[in-house]
PDB file of C-alpha atoms in Angstrom:
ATOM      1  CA  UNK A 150     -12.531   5.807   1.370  1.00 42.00           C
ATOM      2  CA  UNK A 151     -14.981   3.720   0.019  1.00 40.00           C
ATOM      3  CA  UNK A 152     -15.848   5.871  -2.504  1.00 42.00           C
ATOM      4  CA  UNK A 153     -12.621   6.978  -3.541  1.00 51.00           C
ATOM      5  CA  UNK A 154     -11.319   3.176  -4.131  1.00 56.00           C
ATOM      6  CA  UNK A 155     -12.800  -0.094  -4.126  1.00 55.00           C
ATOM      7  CA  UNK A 156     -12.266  -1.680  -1.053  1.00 60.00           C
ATOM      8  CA  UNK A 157     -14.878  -4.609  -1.512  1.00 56.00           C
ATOM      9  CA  UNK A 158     -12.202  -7.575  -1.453  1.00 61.00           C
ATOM     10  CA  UNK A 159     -10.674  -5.744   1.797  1.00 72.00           C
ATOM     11  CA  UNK A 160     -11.388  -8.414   4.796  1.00 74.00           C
ATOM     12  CA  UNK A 161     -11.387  -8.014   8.405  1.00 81.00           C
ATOM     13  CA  UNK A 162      -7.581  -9.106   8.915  1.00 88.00           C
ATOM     14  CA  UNK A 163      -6.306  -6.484   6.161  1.00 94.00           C
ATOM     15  CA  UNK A 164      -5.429  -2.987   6.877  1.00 96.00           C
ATOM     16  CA  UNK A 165      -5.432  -0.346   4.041  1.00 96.00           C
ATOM     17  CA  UNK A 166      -2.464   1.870   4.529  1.00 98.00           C
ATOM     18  CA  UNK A 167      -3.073   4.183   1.405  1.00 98.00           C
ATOM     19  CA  UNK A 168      -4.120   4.214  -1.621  1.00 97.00           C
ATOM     20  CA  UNK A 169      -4.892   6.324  -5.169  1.00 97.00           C
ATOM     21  CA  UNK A 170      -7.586   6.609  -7.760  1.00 96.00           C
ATOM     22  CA  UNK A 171      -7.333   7.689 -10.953  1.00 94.00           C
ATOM     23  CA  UNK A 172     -11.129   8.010 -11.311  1.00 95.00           C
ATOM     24  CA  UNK A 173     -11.349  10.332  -8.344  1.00 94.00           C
ATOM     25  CA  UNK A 174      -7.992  11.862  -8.694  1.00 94.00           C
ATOM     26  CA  UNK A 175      -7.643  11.828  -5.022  1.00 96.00           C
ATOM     27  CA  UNK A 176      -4.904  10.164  -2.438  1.00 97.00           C
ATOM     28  CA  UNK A 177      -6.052   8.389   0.546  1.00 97.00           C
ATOM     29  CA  UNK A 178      -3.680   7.700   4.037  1.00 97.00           C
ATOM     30  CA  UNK A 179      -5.274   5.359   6.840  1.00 96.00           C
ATOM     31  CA  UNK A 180      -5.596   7.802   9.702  1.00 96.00           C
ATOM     32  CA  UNK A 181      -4.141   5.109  11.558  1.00 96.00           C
ATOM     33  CA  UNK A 182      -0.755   6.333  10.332  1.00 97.00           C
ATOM     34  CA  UNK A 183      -0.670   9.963  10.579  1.00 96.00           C
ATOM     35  CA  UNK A 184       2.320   9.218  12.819  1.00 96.00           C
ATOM     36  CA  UNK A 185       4.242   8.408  10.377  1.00 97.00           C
ATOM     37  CA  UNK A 186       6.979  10.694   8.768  1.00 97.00           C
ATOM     38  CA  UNK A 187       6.165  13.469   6.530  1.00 98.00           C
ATOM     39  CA  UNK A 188       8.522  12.319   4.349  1.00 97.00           C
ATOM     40  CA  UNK A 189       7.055   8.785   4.216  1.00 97.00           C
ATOM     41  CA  UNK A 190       3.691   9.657   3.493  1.00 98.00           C
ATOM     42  CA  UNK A 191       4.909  11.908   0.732  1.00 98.00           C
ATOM     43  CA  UNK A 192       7.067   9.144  -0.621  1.00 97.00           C
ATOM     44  CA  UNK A 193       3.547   7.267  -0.298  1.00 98.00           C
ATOM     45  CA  UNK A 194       1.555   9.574  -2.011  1.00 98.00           C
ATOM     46  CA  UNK A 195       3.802   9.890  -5.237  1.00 97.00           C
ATOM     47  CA  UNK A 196       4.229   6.468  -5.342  1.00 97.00           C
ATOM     48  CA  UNK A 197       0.591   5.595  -5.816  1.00 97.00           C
ATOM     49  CA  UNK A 198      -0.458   8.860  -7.073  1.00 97.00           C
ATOM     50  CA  UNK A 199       1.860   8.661 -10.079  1.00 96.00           C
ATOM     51  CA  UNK A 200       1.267   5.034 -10.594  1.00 96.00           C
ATOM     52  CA  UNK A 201      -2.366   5.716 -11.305  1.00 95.00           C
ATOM     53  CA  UNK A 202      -1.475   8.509 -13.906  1.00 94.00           C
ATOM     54  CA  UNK A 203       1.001   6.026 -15.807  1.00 93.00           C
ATOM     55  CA  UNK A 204      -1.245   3.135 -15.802  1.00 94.00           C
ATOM     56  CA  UNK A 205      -4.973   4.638 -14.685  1.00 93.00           C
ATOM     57  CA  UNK A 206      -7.347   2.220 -12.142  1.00 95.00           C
ATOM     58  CA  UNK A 207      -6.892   2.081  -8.123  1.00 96.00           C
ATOM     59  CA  UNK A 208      -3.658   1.199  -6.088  1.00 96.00           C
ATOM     60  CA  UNK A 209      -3.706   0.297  -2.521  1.00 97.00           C
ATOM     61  CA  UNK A 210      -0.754  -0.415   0.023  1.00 98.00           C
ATOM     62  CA  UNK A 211      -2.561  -3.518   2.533  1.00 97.00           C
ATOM     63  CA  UNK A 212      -0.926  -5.465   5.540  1.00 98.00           C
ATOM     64  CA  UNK A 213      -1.947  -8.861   5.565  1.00 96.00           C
ATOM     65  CA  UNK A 214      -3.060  -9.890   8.863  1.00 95.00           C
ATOM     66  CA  UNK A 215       0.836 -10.904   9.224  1.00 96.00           C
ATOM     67  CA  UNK A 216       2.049  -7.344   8.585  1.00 97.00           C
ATOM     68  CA  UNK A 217       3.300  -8.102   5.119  1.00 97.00           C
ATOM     69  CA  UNK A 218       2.860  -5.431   3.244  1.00 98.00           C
ATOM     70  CA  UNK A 219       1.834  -6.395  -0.825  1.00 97.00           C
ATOM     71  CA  UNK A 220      -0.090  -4.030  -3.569  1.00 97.00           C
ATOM     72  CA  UNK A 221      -3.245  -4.395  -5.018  1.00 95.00           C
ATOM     73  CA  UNK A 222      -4.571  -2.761  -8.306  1.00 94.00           C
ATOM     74  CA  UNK A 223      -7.908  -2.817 -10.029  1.00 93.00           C
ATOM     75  CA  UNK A 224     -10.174  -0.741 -12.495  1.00 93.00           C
ATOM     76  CA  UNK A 225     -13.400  -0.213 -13.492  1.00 93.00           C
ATOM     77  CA  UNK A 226     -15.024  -2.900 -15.731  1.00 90.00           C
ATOM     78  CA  UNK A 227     -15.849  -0.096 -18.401  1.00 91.00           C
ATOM     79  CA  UNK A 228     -11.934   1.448 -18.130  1.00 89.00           C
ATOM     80  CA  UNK A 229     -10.571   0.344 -21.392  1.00 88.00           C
ATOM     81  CA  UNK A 230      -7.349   2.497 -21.131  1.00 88.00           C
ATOM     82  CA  UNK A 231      -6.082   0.692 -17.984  1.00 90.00           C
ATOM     83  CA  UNK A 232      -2.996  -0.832 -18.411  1.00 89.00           C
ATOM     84  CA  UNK A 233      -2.856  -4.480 -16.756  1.00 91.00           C
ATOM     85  CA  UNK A 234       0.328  -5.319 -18.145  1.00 91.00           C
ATOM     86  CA  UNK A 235       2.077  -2.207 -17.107  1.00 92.00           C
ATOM     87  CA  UNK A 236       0.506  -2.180 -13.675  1.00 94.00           C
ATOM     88  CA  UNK A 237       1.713  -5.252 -12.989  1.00 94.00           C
ATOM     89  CA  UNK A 238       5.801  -4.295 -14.499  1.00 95.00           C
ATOM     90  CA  UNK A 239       5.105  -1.362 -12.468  1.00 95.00           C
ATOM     91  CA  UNK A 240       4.647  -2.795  -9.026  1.00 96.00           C
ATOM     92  CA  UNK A 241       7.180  -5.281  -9.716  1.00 96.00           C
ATOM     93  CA  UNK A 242       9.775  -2.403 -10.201  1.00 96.00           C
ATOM     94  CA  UNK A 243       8.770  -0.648  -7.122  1.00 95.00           C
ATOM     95  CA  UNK A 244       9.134  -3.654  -4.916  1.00 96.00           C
ATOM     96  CA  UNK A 245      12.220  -3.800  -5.970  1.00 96.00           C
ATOM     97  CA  UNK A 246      13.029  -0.328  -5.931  1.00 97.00           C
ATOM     98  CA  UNK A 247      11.283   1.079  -2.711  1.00 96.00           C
ATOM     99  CA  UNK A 248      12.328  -2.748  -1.051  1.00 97.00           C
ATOM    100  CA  UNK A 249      13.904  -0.617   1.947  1.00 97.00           C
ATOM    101  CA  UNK A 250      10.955   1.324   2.612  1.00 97.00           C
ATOM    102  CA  UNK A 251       8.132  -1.269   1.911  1.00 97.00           C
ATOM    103  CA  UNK A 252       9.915  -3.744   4.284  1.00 97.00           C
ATOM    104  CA  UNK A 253      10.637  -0.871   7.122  1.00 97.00           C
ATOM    105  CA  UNK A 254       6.485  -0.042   7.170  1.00 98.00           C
ATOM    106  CA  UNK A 255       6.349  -3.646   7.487  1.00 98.00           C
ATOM    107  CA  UNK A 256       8.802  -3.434  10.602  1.00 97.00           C
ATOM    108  CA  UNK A 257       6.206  -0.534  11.738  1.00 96.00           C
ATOM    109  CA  UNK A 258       3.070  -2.284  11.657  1.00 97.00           C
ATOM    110  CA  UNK A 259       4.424  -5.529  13.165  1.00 97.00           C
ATOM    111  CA  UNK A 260       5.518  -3.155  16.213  1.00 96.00           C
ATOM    112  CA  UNK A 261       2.972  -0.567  16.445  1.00 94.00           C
ATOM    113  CA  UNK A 262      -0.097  -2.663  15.328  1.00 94.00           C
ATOM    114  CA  UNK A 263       0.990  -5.785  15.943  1.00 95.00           C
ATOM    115  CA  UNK A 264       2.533  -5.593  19.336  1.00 93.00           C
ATOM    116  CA  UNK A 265       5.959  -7.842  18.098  1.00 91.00           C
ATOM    117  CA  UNK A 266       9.026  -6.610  19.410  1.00 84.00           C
ATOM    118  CA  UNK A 267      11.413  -8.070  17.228  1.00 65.00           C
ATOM    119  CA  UNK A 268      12.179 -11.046  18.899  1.00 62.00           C
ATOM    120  CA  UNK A 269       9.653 -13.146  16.882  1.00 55.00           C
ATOM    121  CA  UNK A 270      10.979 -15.287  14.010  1.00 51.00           C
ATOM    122  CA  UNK A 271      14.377 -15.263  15.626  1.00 50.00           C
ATOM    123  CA  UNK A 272      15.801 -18.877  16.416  1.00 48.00           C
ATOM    124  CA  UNK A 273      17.597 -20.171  20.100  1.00 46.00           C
ATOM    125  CA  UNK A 274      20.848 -20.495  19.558  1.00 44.00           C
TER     126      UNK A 274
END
């Protein structure tokens, strides 16, 4: 993947779930989660596929070493047609937009990867 999309600010606690490059034109999925539905990974691939056409640079999905799930962008130094501004408007309308499905991979990785079980977080009563 390294090729594909700079993962050089990736560090040991973070896990890549996917990502697209609009340099390489290609999609990328962690092995890790070819469990998951096809219909998720397809809903995956669009997303970050058709983010890079819009706005051009790299897109990754990454779980913090919490599970939370955030977005990072970049572009290459020399990419003068990559649009900062509308990367940014863009990933703030698809966390609001794909909120269901962002926070249900989080539920995922906190269970499969992380070993919680749902109980954590939750108060005595």
């Amino acid at each position: 993947m390294s090729e594909e999309l700079n993962t050089a600010g990736i560090s040991d606690e973070e896990t890549v779930l996917c990502g697209a490059s609009a340099y390489s034109r290609l999609f990328y999925l962690n092995e890790n989660f070819d469990s998951l539905p096809d219909e998720i990974k397809k809903e995956l691939k669009i997303l970050c596929v058709t983010h890079t056409a819009e706005v051009g640079g790299n897109i990754m999905l990454i779980f913090d070493e919490d599970g939370n799930l955030y977005f990072r962008t970049d572009a290459n130094e020399s990419d003068f047609s990559y649009d900062e501004i509308g990367s940014g408007l863009k990933i703030h309308a698809l966390e609001t937009e794909k909120r269901d499905l962002l926070e249900e991979l989080e539920t995922y990785y906190k269970v499969f990867f992380l070993g919680e079980t749902g109980e954590e977080g939750k108060g005595e009563d």
